[in-house]
Short mmCIF file of C-alpha atoms in Angstrom, two decimals:
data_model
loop_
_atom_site.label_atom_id
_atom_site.label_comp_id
_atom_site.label_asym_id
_atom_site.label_seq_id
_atom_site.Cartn_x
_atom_site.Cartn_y
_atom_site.Cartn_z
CA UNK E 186 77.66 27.46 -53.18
CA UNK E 187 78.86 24.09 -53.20
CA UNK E 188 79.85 24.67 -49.30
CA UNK E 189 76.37 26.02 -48.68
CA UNK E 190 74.85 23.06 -49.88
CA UNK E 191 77.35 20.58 -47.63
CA UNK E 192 76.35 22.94 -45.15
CA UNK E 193 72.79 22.24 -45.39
CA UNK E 194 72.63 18.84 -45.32
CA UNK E 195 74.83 18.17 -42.68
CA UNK E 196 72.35 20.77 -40.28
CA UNK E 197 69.54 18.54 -42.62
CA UNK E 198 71.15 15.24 -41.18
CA UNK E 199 71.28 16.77 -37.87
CA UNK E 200 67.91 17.59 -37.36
CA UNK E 201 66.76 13.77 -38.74
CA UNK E 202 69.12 12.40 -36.42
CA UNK E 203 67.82 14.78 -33.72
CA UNK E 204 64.10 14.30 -34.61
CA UNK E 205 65.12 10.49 -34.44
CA UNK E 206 66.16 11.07 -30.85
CA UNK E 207 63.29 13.03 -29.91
CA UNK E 208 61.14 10.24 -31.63
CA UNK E 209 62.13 7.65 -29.68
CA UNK E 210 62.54 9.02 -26.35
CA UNK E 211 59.09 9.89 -26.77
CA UNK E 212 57.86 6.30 -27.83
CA UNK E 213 59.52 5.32 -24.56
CA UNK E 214 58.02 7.94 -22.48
CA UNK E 215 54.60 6.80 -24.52
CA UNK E 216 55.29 3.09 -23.77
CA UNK E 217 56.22 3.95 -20.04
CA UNK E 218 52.83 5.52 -19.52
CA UNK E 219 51.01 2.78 -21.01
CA UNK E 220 52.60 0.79 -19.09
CA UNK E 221 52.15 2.93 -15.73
CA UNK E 222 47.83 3.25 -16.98
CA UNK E 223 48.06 -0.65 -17.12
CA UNK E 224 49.80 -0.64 -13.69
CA UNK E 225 47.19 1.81 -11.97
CA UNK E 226 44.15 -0.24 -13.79
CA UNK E 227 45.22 -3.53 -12.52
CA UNK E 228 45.68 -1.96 -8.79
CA UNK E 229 42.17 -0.41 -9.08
CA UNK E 230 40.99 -3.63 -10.39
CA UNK E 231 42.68 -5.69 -7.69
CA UNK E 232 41.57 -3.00 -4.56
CA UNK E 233 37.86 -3.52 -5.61
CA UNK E 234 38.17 -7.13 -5.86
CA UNK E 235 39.79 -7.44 -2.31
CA UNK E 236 37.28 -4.66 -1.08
CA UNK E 237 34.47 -6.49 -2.48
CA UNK E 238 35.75 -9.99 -0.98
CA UNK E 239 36.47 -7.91 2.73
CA UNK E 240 32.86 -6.84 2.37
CA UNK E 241 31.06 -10.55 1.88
CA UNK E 242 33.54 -12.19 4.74
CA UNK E 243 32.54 -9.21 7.24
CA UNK E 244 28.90 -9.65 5.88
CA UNK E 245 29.03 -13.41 6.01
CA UNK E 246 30.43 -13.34 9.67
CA UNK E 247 28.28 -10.48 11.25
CA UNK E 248 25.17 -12.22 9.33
CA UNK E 249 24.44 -15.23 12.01
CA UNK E 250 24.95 -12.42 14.64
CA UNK E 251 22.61 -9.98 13.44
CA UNK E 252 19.84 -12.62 13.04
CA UNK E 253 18.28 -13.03 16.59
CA UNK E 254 18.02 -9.31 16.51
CA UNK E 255 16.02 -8.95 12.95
CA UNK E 256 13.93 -11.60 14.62
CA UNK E 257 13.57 -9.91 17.89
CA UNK E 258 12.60 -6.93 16.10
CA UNK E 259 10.07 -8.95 14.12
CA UNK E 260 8.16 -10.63 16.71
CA UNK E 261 8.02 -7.22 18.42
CA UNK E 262 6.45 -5.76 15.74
CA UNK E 263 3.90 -8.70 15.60
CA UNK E 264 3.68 -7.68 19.51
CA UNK E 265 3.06 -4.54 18.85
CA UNK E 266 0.55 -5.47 15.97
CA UNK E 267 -1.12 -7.48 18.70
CA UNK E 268 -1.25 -4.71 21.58
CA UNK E 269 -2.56 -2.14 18.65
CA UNK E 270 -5.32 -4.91 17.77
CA UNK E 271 -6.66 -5.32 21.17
CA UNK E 272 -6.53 -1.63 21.38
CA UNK E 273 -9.04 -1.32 18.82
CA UNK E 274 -11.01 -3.98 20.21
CA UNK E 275 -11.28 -1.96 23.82
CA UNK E 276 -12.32 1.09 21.61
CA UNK E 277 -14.66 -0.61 20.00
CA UNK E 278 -16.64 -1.94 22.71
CA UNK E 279 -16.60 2.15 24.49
CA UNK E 280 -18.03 3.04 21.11
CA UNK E 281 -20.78 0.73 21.60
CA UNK E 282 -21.74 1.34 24.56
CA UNK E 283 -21.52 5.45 23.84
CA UNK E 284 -24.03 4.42 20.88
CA UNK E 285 -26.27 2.59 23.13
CA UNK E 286 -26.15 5.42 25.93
CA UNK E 287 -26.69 7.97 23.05
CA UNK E 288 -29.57 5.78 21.98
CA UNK E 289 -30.69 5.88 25.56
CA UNK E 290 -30.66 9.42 25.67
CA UNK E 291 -32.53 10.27 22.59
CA UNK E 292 -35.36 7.90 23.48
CA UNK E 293 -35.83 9.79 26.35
CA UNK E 294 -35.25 13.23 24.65
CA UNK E 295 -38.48 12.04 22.17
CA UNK E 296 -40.66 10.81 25.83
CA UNK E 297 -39.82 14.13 27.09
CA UNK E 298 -40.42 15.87 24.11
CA UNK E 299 -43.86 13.98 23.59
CA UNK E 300 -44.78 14.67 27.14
CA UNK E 301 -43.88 18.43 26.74
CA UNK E 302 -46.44 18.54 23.44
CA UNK E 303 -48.98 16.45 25.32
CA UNK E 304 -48.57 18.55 28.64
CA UNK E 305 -49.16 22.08 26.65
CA UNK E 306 -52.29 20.22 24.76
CA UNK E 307 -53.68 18.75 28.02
CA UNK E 308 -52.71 22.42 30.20
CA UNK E 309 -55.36 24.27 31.25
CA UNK E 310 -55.02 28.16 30.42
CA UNK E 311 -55.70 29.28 34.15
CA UNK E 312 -53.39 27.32 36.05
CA UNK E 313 -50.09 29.39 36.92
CA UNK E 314 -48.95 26.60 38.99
CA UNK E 315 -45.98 24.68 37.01
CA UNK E 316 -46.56 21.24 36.36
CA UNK E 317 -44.52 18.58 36.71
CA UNK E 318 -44.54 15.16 34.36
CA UNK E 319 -44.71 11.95 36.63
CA UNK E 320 -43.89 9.22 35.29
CA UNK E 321 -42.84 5.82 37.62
CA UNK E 322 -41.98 8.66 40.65
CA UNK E 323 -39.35 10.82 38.52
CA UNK E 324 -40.00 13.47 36.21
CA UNK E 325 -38.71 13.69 32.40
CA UNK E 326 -35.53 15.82 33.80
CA UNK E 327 -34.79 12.91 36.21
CA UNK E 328 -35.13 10.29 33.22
CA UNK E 329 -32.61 12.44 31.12
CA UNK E 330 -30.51 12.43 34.00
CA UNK E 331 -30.37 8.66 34.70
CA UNK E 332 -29.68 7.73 30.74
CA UNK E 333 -27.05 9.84 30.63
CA UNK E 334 -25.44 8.41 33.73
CA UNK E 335 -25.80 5.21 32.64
CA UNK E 336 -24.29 6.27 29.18
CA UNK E 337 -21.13 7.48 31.24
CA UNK E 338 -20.41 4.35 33.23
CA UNK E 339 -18.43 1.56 31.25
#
């Protein structure tokens, strides 16, 4: 029994001194990958920063070279503002003069539609003759006629 017990702690003392072992080799494989994590973080840490610094010398360089063009687009948009502007102004003035021909027209729509009511009160019933409205050598058709020309030329 005695040997049994020897036995046992020796196989006891074997397994602390292998646990041991295993212990350390895995605070060194632990410490290693710390180490490694640290390693990768500063790299990351130190691409970014160069990155970052490549970034503001490229943007600090191409800057003064890009400027005539964001100004050259800028004053052609302030062209362009100025060529829409005058456009408006051009359709503008066509709109006033279509309201002024328009204007034209229905005053003489309401002579020829007075003459029309005053020409069927005045008509005599026996007449089968058409008449025609006179008025300064052209009739009301002819009047119609001329305002709407003259709403149609610029």
């Amino acid at each position: 029994m005695e040997r049994l017990l020897v036995e046992l702690t020796e196989e006891l003392q074997e397994f602390k001194h292998q646990g041991a072992i295993v212990q350390r080799e895995q605070k060194v494989e632990i410490r290693e990958l710390r180490e490694m994590l640290e390693k990768e973080k500063f790299e990351r840490r130190e691409a970014a920063h160069t990155l970052r610094y490549e970034f503001e010398e490229a943007a600090r360089h191409k800057t003064p070279a890009l400027m005539p063009l964001v100004h050259a687009a800028k004053e052609e948009h302030q062209g362009n503002d100025a060529v829409q502007h005058a456009m408006i102004l051009e359709l503008r003035d066509h709109v006033e003069r279509i309201k002024s021909g328009l204007l034209c027209v229905d005053q003489a729509y309401q002579s020829l539609c007075r003459n029309c009511l005053q020409d069927q009160k005045h008509r005599a019933p026996q007449r089968t003759e058409p008449r025609r409205a006179i008025a300064g050598g052209k009739g009301q058709a002819g009047l119609l006629a001329d305002a709407l020309l003259n709403a149609a030329i610029p």
